[in-house]
Structure formats: structure tokens, C-alpha cells
Coordinates of C-alpha atoms and ligand atoms in Angstrom, one line a residue:
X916 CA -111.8 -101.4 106.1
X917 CA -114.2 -101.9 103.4
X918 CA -112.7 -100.6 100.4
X919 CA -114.7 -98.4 98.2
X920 CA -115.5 -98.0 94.6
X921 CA -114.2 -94.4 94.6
X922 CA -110.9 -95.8 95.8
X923 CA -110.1 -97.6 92.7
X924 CA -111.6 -94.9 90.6
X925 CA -109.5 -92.1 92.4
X926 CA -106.2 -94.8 92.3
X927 CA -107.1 -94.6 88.4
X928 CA -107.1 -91.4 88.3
X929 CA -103.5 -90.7 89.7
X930 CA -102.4 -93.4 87.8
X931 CA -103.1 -91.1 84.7
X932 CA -102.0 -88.5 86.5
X933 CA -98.3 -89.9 86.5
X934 CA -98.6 -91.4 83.4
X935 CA -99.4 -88.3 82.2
X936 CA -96.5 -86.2 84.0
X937 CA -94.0 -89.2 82.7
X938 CA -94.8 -88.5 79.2
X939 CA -94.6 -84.8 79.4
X940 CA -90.9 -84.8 80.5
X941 CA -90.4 -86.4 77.0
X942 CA -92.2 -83.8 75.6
X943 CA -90.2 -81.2 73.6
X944 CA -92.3 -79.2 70.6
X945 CA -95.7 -77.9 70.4
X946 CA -97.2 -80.7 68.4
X947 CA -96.3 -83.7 71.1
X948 CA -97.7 -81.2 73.5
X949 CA -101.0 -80.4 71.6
X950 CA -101.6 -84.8 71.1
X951 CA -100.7 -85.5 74.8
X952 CA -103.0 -83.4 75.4
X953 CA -105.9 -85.0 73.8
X954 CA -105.1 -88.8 74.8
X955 CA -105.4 -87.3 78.3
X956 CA -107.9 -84.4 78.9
X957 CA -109.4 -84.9 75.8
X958 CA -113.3 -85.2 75.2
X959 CA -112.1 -89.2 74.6
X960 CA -108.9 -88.9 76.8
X961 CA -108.3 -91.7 79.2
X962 CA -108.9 -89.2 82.5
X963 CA -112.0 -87.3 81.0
X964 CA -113.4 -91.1 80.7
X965 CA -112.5 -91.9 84.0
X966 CA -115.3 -88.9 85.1
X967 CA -118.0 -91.3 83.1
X968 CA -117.5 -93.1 86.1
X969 CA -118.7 -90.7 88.5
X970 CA -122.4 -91.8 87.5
X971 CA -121.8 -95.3 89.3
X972 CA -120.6 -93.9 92.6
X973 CA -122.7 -94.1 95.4
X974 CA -124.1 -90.1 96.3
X975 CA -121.8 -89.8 99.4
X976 CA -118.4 -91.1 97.3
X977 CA -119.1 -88.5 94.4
X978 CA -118.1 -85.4 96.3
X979 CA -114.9 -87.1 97.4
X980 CA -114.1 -88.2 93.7
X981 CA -115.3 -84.8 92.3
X982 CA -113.0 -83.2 94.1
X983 CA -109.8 -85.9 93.3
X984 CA -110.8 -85.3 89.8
X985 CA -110.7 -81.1 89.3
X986 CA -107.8 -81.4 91.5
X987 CA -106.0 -83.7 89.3
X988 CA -107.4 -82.0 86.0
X989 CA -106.0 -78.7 86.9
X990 CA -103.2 -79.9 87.9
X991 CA -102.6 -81.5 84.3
X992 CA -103.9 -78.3 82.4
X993 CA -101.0 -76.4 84.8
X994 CA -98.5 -78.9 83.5
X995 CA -99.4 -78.1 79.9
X996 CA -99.7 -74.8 80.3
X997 CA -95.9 -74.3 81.8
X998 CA -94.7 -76.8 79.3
X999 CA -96.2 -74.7 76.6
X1000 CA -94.8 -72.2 77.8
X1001 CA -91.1 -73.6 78.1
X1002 CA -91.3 -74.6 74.2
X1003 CA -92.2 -71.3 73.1
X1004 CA -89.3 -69.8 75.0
X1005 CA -86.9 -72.3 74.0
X1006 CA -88.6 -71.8 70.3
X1007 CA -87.1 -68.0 70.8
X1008 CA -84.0 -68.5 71.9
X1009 CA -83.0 -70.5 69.3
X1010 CA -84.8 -68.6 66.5
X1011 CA -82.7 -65.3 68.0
X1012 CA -79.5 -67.8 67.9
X1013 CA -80.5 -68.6 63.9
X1014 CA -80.4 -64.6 63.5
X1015 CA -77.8 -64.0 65.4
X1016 CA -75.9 -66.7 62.9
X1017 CA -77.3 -64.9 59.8
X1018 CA -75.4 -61.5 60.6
X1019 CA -72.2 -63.0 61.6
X1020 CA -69.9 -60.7 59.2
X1021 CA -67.2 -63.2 58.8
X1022 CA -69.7 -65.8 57.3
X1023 CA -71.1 -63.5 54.5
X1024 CA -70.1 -63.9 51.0
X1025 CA -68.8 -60.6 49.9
X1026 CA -71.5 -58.6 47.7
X1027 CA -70.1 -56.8 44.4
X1028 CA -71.4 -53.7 43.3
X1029 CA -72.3 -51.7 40.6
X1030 CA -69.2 -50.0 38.7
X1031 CA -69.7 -46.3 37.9
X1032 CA -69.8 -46.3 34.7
X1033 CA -72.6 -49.3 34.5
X1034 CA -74.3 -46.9 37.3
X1035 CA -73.3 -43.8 35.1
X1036 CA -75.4 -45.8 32.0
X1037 CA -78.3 -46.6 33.6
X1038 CA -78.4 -43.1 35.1
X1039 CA -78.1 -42.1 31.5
X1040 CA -80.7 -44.1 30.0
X1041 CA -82.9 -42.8 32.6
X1042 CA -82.9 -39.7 31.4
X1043 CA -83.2 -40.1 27.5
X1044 CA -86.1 -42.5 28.2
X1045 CA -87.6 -40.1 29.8
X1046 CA -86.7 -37.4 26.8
X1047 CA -88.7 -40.0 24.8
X1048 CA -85.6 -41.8 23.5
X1049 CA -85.6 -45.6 22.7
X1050 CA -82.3 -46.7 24.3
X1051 CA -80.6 -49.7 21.5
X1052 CA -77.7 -51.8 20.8
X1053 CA -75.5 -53.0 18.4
X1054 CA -72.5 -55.5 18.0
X1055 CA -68.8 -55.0 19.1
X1056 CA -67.9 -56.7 16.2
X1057 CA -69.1 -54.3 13.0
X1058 CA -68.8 -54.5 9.3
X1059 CA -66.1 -51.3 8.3
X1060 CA -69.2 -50.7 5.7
X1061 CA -71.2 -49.5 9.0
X1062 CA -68.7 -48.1 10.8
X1063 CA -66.9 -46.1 8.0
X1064 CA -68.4 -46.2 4.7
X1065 CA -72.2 -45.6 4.9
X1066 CA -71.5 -42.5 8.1
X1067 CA -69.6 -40.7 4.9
X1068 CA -65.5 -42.2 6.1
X1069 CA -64.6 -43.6 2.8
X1070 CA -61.5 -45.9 2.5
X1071 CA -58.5 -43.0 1.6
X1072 CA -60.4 -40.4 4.7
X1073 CA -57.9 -39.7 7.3
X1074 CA -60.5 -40.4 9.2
X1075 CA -60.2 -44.2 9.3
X1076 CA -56.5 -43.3 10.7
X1077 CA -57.9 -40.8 13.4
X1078 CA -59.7 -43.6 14.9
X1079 CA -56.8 -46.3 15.3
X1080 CA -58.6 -49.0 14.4
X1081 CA -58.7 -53.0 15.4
X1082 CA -58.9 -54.9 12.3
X1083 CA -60.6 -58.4 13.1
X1084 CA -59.8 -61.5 11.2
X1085 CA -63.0 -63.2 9.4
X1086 CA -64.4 -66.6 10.5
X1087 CA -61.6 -68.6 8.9
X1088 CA -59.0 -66.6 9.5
X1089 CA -59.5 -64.4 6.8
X1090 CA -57.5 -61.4 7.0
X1091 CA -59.5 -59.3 4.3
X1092 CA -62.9 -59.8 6.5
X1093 CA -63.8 -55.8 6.4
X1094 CA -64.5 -56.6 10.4
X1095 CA -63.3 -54.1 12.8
X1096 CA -63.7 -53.8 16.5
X1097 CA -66.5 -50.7 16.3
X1098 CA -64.1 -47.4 17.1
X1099 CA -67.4 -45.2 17.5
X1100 CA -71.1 -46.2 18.6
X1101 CA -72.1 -44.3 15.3
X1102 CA -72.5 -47.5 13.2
X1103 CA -75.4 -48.1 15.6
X1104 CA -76.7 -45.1 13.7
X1105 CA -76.5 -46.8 10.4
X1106 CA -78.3 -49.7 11.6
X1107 CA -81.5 -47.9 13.0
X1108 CA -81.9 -46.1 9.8
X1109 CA -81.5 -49.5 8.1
X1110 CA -84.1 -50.9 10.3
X1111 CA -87.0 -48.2 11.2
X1112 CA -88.4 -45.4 9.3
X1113 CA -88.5 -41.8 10.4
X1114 CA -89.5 -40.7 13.0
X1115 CA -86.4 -42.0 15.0
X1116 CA -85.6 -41.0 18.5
X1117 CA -82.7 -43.8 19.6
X1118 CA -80.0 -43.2 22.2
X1119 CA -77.0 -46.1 21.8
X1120 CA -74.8 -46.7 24.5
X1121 CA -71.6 -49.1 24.8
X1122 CA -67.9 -50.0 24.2
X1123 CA -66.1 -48.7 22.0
X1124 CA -62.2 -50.0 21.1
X1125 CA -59.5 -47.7 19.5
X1126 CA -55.3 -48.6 19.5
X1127 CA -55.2 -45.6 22.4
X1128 CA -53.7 -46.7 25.4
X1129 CA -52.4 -44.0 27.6
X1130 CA -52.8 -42.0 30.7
X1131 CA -55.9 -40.7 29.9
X1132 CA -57.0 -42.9 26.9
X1133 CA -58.0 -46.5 27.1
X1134 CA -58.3 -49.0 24.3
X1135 CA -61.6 -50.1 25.4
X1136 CA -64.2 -47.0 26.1
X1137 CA -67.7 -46.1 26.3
X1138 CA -70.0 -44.1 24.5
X1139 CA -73.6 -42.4 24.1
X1140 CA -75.1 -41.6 20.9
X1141 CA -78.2 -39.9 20.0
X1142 CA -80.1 -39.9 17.0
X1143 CA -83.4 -37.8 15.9
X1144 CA -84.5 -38.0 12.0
X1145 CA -87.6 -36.4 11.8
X1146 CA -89.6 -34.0 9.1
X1147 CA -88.3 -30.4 9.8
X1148 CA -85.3 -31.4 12.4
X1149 CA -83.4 -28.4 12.7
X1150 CA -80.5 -27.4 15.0
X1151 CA -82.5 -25.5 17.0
X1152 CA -83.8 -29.0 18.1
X1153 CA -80.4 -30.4 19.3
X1154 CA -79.3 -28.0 21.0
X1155 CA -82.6 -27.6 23.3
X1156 CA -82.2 -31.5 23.4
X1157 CA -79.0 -31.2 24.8
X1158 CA -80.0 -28.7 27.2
X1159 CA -82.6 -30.6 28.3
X1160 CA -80.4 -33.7 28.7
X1161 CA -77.7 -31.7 31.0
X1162 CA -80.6 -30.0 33.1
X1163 CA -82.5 -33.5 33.8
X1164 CA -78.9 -35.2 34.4
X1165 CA -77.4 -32.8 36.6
X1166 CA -81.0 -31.9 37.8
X1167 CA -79.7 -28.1 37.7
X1168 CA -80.2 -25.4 34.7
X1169 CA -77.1 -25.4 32.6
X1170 CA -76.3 -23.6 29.6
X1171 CA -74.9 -25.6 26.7
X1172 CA -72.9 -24.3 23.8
X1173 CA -72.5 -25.4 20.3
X1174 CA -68.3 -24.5 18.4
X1175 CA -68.2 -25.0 14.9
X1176 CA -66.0 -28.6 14.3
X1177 CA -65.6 -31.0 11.4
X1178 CA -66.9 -34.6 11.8
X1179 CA -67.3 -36.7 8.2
X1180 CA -71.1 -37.8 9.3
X1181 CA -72.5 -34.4 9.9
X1182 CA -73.0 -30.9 8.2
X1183 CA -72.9 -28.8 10.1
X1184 CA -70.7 -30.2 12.4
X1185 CA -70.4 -28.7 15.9
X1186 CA -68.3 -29.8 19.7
X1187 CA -70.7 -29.1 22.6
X1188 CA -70.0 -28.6 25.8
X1189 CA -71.8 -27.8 29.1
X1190 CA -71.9 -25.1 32.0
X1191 CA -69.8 -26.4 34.8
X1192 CA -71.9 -28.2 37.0
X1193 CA -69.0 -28.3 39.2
X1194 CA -67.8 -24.9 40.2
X1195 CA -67.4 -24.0 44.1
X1196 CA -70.1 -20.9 45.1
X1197 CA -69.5 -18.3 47.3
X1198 CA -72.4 -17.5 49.5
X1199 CA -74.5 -15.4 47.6
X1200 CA -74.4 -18.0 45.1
X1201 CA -71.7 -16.6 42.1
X1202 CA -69.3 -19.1 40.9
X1203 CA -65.9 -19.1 42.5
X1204 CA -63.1 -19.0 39.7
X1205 CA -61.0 -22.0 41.1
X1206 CA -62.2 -25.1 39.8
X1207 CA -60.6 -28.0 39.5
X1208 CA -62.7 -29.5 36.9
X1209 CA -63.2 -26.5 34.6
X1210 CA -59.9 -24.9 35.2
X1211 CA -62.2 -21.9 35.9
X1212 CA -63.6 -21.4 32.0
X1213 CA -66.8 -22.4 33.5
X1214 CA -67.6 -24.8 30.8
X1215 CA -66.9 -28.8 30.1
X1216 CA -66.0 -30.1 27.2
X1217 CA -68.6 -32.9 26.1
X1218 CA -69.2 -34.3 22.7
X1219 CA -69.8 -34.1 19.0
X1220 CA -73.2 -33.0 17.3
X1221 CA -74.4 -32.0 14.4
X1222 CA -76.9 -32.5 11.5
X1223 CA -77.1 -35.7 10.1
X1224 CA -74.8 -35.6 6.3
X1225 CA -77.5 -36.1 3.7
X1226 CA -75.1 -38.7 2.1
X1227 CA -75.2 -40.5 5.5
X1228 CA -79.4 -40.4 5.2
X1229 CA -78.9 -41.6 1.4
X1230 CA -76.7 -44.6 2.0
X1231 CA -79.6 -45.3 4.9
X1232 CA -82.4 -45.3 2.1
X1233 CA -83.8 -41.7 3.7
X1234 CA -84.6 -38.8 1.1
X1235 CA -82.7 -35.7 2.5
X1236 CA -85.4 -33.8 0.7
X1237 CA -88.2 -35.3 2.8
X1238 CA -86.2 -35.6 6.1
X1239 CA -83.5 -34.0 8.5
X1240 CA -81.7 -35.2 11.7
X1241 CA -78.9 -34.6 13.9
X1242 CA -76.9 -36.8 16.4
X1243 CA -74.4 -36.3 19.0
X1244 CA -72.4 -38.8 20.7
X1245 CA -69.8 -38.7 24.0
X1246 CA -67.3 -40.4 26.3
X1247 CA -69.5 -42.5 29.0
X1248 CA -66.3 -42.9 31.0
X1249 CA -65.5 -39.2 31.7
X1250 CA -69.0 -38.4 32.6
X1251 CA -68.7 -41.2 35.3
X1252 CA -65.5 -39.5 36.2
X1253 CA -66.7 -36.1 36.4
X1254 CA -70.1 -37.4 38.7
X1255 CA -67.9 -39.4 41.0
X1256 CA -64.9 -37.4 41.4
X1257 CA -62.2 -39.9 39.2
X1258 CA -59.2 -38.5 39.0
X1259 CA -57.6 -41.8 36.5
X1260 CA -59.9 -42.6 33.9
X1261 CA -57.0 -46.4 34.3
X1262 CA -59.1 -46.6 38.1
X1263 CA -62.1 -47.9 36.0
X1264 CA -60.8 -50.5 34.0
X1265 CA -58.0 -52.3 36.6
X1266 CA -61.1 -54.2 38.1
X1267 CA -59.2 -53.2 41.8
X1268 CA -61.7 -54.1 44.2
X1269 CA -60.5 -51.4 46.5
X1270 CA -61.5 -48.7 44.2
X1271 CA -64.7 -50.7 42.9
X1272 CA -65.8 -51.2 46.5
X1273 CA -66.3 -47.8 47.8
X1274 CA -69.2 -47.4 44.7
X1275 CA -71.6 -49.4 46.8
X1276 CA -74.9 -50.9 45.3
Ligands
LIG683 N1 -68.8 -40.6 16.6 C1 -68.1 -39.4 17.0 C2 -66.8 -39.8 17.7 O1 -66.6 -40.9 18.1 C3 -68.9 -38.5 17.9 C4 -70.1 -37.9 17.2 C5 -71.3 -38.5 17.2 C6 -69.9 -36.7 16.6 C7 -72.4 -37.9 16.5 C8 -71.0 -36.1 15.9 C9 -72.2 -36.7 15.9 O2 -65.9 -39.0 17.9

């Protein structure tokens, strides 16, 4: 039989065809898929140029090959179509098995979290920030001239004893350095009437180090301190501040008292405490009297306060004529026990990750 031209262009044409189907089983990722398909179906792939040579058939052959050629088109554009399809699922399979890796529990690195009193801090910052308070620092490591002389504690006070105090050799050893570890955050004080002129607003928070070491001291402590010097700074003024401060922390109105007390760096010198924020409520709302945190008095024992000692603003360059302040200053530590329930103020400072962990970020 005579053999016609549309023979060898149709043989062509599954030659492709199984070229083609031969290179997709090698196929595995979308980008293989996407080339193979341009060397074949292509607007310059090998089988679109095979239908170039439809125009040299003879009339009756082109049906026949017309035919050959959607058929064998289609059937390539199926082929890519269910391969495409087979990537993408395998694609999500192992994308799930990546996740499923990522939440394995026993391959996670254990993640710390934020100790109460660092949470108690920031909580505390918060708040005087807010109250328009500049939060600062000072050193560990303090000059017994800040930490005792200029806040009105001169060498013979009692005072220097009160505070138990860690001398601290000098850079070469010297044992007459005047260096303590700071026993209050007051010195911070000092320092911020060195530096700025009034009008001061300054909160001061951090460790504090005293000989102490008992069941419900530690030798290493923190504190708050706050500071106003301003024209016409009255009393009055500390204790709304403080009212303020226990209403926005406890974000419930509490009443705050002043009693009259002795510290060397204010006059006069006052112990403040707070409403208990703590007591049980019967229904209608009235306190019940068994407390465990207030012992049923209704009020906690905070800080110290009073007006800044004009000797204290003298020895800072401030003119006690021209200028009044007051400060206060308490334990950080007990207020992060009294939030969170402590019992043992020891629980903070062990670093026992079974206690740390149930404070979770
Ligand atoms: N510095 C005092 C102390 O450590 C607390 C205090 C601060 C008292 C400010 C009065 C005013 O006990």
C-alpha cells in the first residue's frame, strides 16, 4: 500500500507523544512540569511544530491528521494537568508533615518566663509613666557620700547601722574605698538632683543589698522610689500621688493613710500604707473580716514618705526657700508577693524553675 505523507507525520506525532509521557514520569516539582511543557505544546514545542505540517498534506489527509493531532494534544494537556495535580498534593502532604514536626513537644527548647517581680516592675513603671514620672537608674555599686551623707545619714547616725551595710573594697583592694553595695534606692535621689533642675518627677526602681538574711528578709531586695521637687510641693501632693498610684495599680479606689515616722532624709517623715485590696466580700459587697493578708485591719503596710529634708535639697545645690519635694520609696518584692499570692518571699530568689514556671510569659 502506498504509504502516505500523513503516516509519517501522525508516526511523528506519537513519537512525541511517548517521548513526552517518558519524560513526565521523571517529572517531580512544578518547575520541570511548567518547561516540559513548553518544549512540547509550546508555541515553539516539538508537537505544536509538527501541526506546521498540516499545510503540506494533501486536503483528504488533513482531516485524518487533524484529528491524530487534538487527540494527541489533549491527551498531553490531560497528562499535565494530573501531574500538576499530584505535585501540589504531594507539595501538601509534606508541608503538613514540616508542621506537624514543628509542634512536636518533645523537640521544643523549653521557653523561660518572666519572674514576678521583673513582671511586678514593669507593671510598676507602667503606672508612674503614666502619672507622668520618668522611670531612672543608678549603680549597685554607690559612693557612702550618696547613699548616706548627702540624704542627711552622717557617719556616727545609727542609721548607717539600721541598714547592715556591704562595705566594698576599692579598685585595688583598698579597704577605705567609701564604696558600699547601695542599702536603699534613695541615693538615686541624690543623683537626679545632682543632674536636673526642678521640676523633677523620677520613679527609681532596683536591687538593693542589706546583711539581712532570714525568713522573710533577703540580702538582695528591690525597691521603688519616687521623687517630686517642685515650687509649692506640699504633702497634700504625696499623698493624692500615692492614691493615685494604688487606684491605677490595683485598678480599684483605695484609701491610703499617712502615720507619723522618723526617716533621716525627710521632715516630716510619714509610713504609708494602703486599703486592703485583698479582703474577701460578702455579697452585698462589705468586707469580710478574715483576711489572710491584712489580718483583718483592712490596711497594708507599704513604704516610707515624706517631705524632702531641706539639708538633703542643700547638699543637692536646691534652695529650700525656692523649692519643696517629697519622696517615698517601697519593697518591690512584697508587692509581687501580695499580687501573686507568695507566701515565701526565699520562692523568688531560689531560681527553682518549678515555682518560676507557673508565672508564664
Ligand atoms: N529609703 C527608705 C528605706 O529604704 C524608704 C524611704 C524612701 C522613706 C523615701 C522615705 C522616703 O527604708
Amino acid at each position: 500500500m502506498l504509504r502516505r505523507v500523513s503516516d509519517d507525520v501522525t508516526e511523528a506525532l506519537r513519537a512525541e507523544q511517548q517521548r513526552f509521557e517518558a519524560a513526565l514520569a521523571e517529572v517531580n516539582d512544578a518547575d520541570a512540569l511548567y518547561e516540559l511543557q513548553v518544549q512540547f505544546i509550546g508555541k515553539k514545542g516539538s508537537v505544536s511544530k509538527l501541526r506546521g505540517r498540516m499545510g503540506k498534506l494533501a486536503p483528504e489527509e488533513r482531516k485524518a491528521f487533524g484529528m491524530a493531532f487534538n487527540e494527541v494534544k489533549k491527551a498531553i494537556e490531560a497528562s499535565l494537568e494530573g501531574k500538576h495535580r499530584a505535585i501540589k498534593t504531594l507539595q501538601r502532604e509534606a508541608d503538613l508533615g514540616r508542621f506537624e514536626d514543628l509542634t512536636m513537644a518533645d523537640t521544643m527548647s523549653p521557653v523561660g518566663s518572666i519572674h514576678p517581680v521583673t513582671r511586678t516592675r514593669r507593671q510598676l513603671s507602667r503606672v508612674f509613666r503614666k502619672l507622668g514620672f520618668d522611670v531612672v537608674d543608678g549603680p549597685h555599686v554607690e559612693h557612702e557620700l550618696y547613699n548616706f551623707d548627702k540624704l542627711n545619714i552622717p557617719a556616727d547616725h545609727p542609721a548607717r547601722d539600721m541598714q547592715d551595710t556591704f562595705f566594698v573594697n576599692g579598685p585595688a583592694g583598698e579597704t577605705d574605698s567609701n564604696l558600699v553595695l547601695r542599702t536603699h534606692t534613695s541615693p538615686v535621689q541624690i543623683r537626679t538632683m545632682l543632674g536636673r533642675k526642678p521640676p523633677i518627677r523620677i520613679v527609681a526602681m532596683g536591687t538593693v543589698f542589706r546583711k539581712d538574711d532570714d525568713p522573710t528578709h533577703s540580702p538582695m531586695f528591690h525597691q521603688i522610689e519616687g521623687l517630686c521637687v517642685d515650687e509649692h510641693v506640699t504633702m497634700a501632693d504625696l499623698k493624692t500621688t500615692l492614691y493615685r498610684f494604688v487606684g491605677a495599680f490595683f485598678e480599684t479606689d483605695l484609701k491610703v493613710r499617712l502615720r507619723p515616722s522618723f526617716f533621716p532624709f525627710v521632715e516630716p517623715g510619714a509610713e504609708f500604707d494602703m486599703e486592703c485590696p485583698f479582703c474577701p466580700k460578702d455579697d452585698a459587697g462589705a468586707k469580710l473580716p478574715d483576711c489572710g493578708v491584712c489580718k483583718g485591719s483592712q490596711w497594708v503596710e507599704l513604704g516610707g514618705a515624706g517631705m524632702v529634708h531641706p539639708k538633703v535639697l542643700q547638699a543637692c545645690d536646691i534652695d529650700p526657700q525656692e523649692h519643696s519635694g517629697w519622696a517615698f520609696g517601697f519593697g518591690i518584692d512584697r508587692m509581687a508577693m501580695l499580687l501573686h499570692e507568695i507566701t515565701k518571699l526565699g520562692l523568688l530568689f531560689d531560681g527553682d524553675a518549678r515555682f518560676l514556671e507557673q508565672f508564664p510569659c
